[in-house]
CSV table of C-alpha atoms in Angstrom, one decimal:
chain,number,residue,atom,x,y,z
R,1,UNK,CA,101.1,43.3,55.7
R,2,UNK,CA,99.3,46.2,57.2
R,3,UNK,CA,100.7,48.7,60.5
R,4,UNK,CA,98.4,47.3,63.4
R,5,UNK,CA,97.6,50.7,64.3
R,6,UNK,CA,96.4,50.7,61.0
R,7,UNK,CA,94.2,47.6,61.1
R,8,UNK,CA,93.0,48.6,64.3
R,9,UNK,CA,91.8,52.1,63.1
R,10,UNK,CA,89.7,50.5,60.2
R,11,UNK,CA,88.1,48.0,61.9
R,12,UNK,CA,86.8,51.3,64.1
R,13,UNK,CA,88.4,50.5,67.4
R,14,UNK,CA,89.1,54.2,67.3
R,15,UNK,CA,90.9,56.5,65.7
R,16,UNK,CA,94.9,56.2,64.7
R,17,UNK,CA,95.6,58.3,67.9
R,18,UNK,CA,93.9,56.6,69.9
R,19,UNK,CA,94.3,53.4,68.9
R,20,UNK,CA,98.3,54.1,69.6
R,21,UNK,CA,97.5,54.8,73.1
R,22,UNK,CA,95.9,51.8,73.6
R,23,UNK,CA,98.7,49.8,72.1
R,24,UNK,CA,101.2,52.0,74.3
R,25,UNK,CA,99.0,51.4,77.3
R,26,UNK,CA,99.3,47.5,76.8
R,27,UNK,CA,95.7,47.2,76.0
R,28,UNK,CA,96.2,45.2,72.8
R,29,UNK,CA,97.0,41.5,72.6
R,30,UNK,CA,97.9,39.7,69.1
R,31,UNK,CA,97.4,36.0,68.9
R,32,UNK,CA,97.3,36.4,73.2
R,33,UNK,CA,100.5,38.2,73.8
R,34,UNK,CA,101.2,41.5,75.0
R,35,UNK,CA,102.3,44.2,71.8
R,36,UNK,CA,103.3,47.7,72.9
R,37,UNK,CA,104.7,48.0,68.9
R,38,UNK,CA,102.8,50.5,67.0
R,39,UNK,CA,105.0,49.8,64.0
R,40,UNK,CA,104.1,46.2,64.2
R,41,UNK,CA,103.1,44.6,61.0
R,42,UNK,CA,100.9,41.6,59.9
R,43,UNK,CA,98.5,40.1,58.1
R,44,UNK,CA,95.2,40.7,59.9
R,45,UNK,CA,93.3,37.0,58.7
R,46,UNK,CA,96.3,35.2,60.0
R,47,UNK,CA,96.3,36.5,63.7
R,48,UNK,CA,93.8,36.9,66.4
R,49,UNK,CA,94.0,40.6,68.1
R,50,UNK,CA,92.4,41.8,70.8
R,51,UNK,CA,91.4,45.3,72.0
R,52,UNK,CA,91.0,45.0,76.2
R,53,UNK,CA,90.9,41.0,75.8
R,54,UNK,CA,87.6,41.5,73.5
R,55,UNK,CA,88.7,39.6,69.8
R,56,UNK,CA,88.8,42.1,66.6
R,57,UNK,CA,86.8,40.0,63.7
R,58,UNK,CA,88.7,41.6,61.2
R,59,UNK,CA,86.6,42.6,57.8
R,60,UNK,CA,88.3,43.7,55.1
R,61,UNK,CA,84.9,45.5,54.0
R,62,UNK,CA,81.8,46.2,55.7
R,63,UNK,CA,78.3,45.4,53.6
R,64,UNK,CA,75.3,46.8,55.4
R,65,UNK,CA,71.6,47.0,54.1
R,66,UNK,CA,69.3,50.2,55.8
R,67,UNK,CA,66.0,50.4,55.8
R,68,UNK,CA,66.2,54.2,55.2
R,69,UNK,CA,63.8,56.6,56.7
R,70,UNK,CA,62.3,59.4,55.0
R,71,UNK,CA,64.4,62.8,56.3
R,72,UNK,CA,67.8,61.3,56.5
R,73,UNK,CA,70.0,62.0,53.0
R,74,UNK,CA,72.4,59.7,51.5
R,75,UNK,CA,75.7,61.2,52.5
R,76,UNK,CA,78.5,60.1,54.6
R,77,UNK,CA,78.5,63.6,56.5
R,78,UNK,CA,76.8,67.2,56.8
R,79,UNK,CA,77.1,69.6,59.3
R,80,UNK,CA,73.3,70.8,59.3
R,81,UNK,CA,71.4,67.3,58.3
R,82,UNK,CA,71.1,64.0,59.5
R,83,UNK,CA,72.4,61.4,57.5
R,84,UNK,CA,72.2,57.4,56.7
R,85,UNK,CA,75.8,57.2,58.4
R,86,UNK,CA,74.5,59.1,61.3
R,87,UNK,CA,71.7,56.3,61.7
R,88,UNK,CA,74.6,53.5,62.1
R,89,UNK,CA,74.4,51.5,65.6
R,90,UNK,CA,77.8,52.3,66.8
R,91,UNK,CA,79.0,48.6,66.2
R,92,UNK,CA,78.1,49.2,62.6
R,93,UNK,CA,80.5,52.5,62.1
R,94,UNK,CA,84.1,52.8,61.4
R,95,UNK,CA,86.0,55.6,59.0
R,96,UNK,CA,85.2,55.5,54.8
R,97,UNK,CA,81.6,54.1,55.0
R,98,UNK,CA,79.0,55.6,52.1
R,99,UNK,CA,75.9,54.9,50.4
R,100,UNK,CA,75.8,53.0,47.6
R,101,UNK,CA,73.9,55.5,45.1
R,102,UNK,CA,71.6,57.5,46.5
R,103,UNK,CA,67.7,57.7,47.5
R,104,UNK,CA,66.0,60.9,47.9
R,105,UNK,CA,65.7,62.6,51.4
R,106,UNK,CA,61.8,61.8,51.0
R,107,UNK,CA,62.1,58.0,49.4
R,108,UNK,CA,62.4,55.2,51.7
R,109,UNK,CA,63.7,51.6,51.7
R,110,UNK,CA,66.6,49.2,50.9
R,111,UNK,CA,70.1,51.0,50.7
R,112,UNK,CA,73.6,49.5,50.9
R,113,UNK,CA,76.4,51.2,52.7
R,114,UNK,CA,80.2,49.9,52.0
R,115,UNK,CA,83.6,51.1,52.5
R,116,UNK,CA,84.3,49.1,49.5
R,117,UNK,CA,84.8,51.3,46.3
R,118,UNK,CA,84.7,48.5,43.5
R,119,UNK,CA,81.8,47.0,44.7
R,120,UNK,CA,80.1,50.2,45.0
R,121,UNK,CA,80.8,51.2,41.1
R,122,UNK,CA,79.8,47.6,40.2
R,123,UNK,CA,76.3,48.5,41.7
R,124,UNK,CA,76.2,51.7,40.3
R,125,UNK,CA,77.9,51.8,36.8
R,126,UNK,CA,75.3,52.6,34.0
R,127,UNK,CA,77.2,50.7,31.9
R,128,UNK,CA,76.3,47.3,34.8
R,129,UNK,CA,72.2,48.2,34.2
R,130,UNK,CA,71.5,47.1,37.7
R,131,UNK,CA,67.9,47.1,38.1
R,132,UNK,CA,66.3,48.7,41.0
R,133,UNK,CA,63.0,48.2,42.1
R,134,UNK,CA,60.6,50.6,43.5
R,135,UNK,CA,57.1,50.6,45.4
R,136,UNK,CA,55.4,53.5,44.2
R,137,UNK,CA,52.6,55.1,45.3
R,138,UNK,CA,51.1,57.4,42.8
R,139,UNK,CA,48.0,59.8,42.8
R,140,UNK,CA,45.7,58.2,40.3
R,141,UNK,CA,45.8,55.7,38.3
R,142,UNK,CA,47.9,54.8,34.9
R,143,UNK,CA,46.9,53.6,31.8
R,144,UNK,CA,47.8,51.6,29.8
R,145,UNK,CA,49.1,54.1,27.2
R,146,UNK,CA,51.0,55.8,30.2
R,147,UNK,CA,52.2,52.1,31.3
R,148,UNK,CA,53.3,51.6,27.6
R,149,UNK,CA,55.4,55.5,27.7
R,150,UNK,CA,57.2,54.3,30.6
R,151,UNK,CA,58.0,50.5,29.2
R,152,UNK,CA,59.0,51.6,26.3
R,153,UNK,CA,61.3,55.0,27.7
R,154,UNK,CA,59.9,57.7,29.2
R,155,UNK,CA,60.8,61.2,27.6
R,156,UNK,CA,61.1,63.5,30.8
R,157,UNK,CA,61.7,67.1,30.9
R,158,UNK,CA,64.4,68.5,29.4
R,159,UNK,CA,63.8,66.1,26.7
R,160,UNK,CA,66.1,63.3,28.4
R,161,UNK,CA,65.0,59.9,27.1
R,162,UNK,CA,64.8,56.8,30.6
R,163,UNK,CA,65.8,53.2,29.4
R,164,UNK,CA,62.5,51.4,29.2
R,165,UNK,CA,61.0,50.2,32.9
R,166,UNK,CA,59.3,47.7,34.0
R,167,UNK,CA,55.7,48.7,35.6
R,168,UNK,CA,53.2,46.5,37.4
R,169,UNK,CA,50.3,46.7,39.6
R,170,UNK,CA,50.6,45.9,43.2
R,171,UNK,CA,47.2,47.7,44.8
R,172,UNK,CA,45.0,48.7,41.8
R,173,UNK,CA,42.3,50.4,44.3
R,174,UNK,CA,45.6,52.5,45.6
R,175,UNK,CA,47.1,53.1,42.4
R,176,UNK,CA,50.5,51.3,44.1
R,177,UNK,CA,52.9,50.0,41.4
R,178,UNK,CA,56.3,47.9,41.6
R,179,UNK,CA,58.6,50.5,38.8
R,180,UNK,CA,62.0,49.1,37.9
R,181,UNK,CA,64.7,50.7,36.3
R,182,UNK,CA,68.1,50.3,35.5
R,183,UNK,CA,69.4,53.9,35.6
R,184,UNK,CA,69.7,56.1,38.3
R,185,UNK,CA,68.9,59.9,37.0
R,186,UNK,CA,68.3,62.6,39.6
R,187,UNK,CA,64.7,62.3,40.8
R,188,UNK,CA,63.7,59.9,38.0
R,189,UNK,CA,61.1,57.5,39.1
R,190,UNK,CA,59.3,61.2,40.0
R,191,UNK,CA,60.0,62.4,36.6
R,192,UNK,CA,58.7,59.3,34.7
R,193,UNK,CA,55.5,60.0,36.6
R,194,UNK,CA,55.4,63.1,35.7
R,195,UNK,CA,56.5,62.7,32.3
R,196,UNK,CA,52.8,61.0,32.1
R,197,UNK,CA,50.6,63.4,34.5
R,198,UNK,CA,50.7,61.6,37.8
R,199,UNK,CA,52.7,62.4,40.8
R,200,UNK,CA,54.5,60.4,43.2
R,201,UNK,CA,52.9,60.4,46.6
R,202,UNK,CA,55.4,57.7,48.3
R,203,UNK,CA,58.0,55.7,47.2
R,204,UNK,CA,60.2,52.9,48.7
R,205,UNK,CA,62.8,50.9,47.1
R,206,UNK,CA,62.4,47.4,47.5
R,207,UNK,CA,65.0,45.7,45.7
R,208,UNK,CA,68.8,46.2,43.9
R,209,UNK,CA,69.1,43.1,41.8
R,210,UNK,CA,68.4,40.4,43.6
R,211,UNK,CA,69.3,41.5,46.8
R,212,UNK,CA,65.6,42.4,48.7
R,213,UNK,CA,65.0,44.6,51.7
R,214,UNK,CA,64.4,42.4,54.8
R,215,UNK,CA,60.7,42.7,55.8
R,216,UNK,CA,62.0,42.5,59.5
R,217,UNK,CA,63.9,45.7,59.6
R,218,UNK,CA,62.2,48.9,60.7
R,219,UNK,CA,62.4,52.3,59.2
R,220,UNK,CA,66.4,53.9,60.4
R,221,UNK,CA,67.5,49.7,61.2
R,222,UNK,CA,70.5,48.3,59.4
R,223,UNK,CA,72.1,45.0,59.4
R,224,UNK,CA,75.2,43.4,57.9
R,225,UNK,CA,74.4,41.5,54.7
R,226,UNK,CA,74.8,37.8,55.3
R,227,UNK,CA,77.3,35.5,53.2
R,228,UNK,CA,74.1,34.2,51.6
R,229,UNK,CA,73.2,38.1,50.2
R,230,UNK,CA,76.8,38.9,49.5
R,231,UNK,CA,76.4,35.9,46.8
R,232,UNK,CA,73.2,37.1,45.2
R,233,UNK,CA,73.6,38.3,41.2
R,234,UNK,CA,73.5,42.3,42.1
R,235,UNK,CA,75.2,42.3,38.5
R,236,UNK,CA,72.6,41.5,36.4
């Protein structure tokens, strides 16, 4: 049983203070009567409230997949740079959204935003080996001893051994490769390259488990994951 000033709040009608004016100004409705009671309580998924006679679908969590856009970081807020949060179609928003890991300011592609803290670590966890999958685009070609380096564990600087990857070729004439890891270390898919002489002229990530970016959303677009997505093995 939650405060519906509460419930309101998190489902982003507002904030608490404004959401209590609402309910003071007899704006809200639950299950189609009238409630002036900011100290009401109930369960959300059990009654039907309404903000202005418009129905609150009530979500526990939000799940959202972003095409991300190379500029925008993965942060919930800064003060001097756009971020992923800041991209969010207002319908989208509402208080304790974050990415889900994080892609470089210069790396595109598929990145999940939550407000939902277990499924985040589940994603992220070292110890979960998620594998994500990356589209890079390098500046010459690999060989197969290079190919072999980074399948079997790439050594980069510092002496920091990778957990071996998976490379293939997607565009041979364009030296494009599909890379996929299950780690997440600080710049690593440019490191790995590096850690072999080539350097990493674009990169998108494609996939996180299972779960695949959606061809149809442009660069800065997000969508809610669909019951379908939410039941994909992430975990591997």
């Amino acid at each position: 049983m939650e405060r519906l000033d509460k419930i309101l709040a998190s489902q982003g009608a507002g904030t608490r203070s404004e959401v209590r004016k609402m309910i003071w100004a007899g704006k809200i409705t639950v299950d189609g009567e009238l409630c002036r009671s900011i100290d009401r309580r109930l369960e959300p998924s059990e009654h039907e409230i309404a903000v202005c006679g418009v129905p609150v679908c009530y979500r526990k969590h939000l799940y959202i997949m972003m095409n991300k856009p190379r500029g925008a970081i993965s942060a919930s807020n800064d003060s001097h740079v756009q971020t992923v949060i800041d991209l969010l179609d207002p319908s989208l928003r509402r208080k304790g959204l974050f990415p889900v890991g994080r892609l470089d300011k210069d790396t595109t592609g598929l990145l999940i935003i939550t407000d939902d803290g277990a499924f985040a670590h589940a994603v992220t966890s070292p110890g979960k080996k998620v594998f994500k999958t990356y589209r890079a685009t390098l500046d010459g070609a690999l060989s197969e001893e290079d190919v072999r380096c980074l399948t079997e564990g790439a050594v980069i600087d510092g002496g920091e051994k990778c957990l071996p990857a998976q490379v293939a070729v997607l565009e041979e004439e364009n030296f494009v490769y599909e890379i996929k890891i299950r780690e997440g270390k600080y710049h690593q898919i440019k490191r790995m390259a590096q850690s072999v002489g080539r350097r990493v002229v674009s990169l998108e990530r494609t996939a996180v488990g299972a779960l695949t970016l959606d061809s149809g959303l442009a660069r800065g677009e997000a969508r809610e994951l669909t019951e379908e997505e939410m039941t994909l093995p992430l975990i591997n």
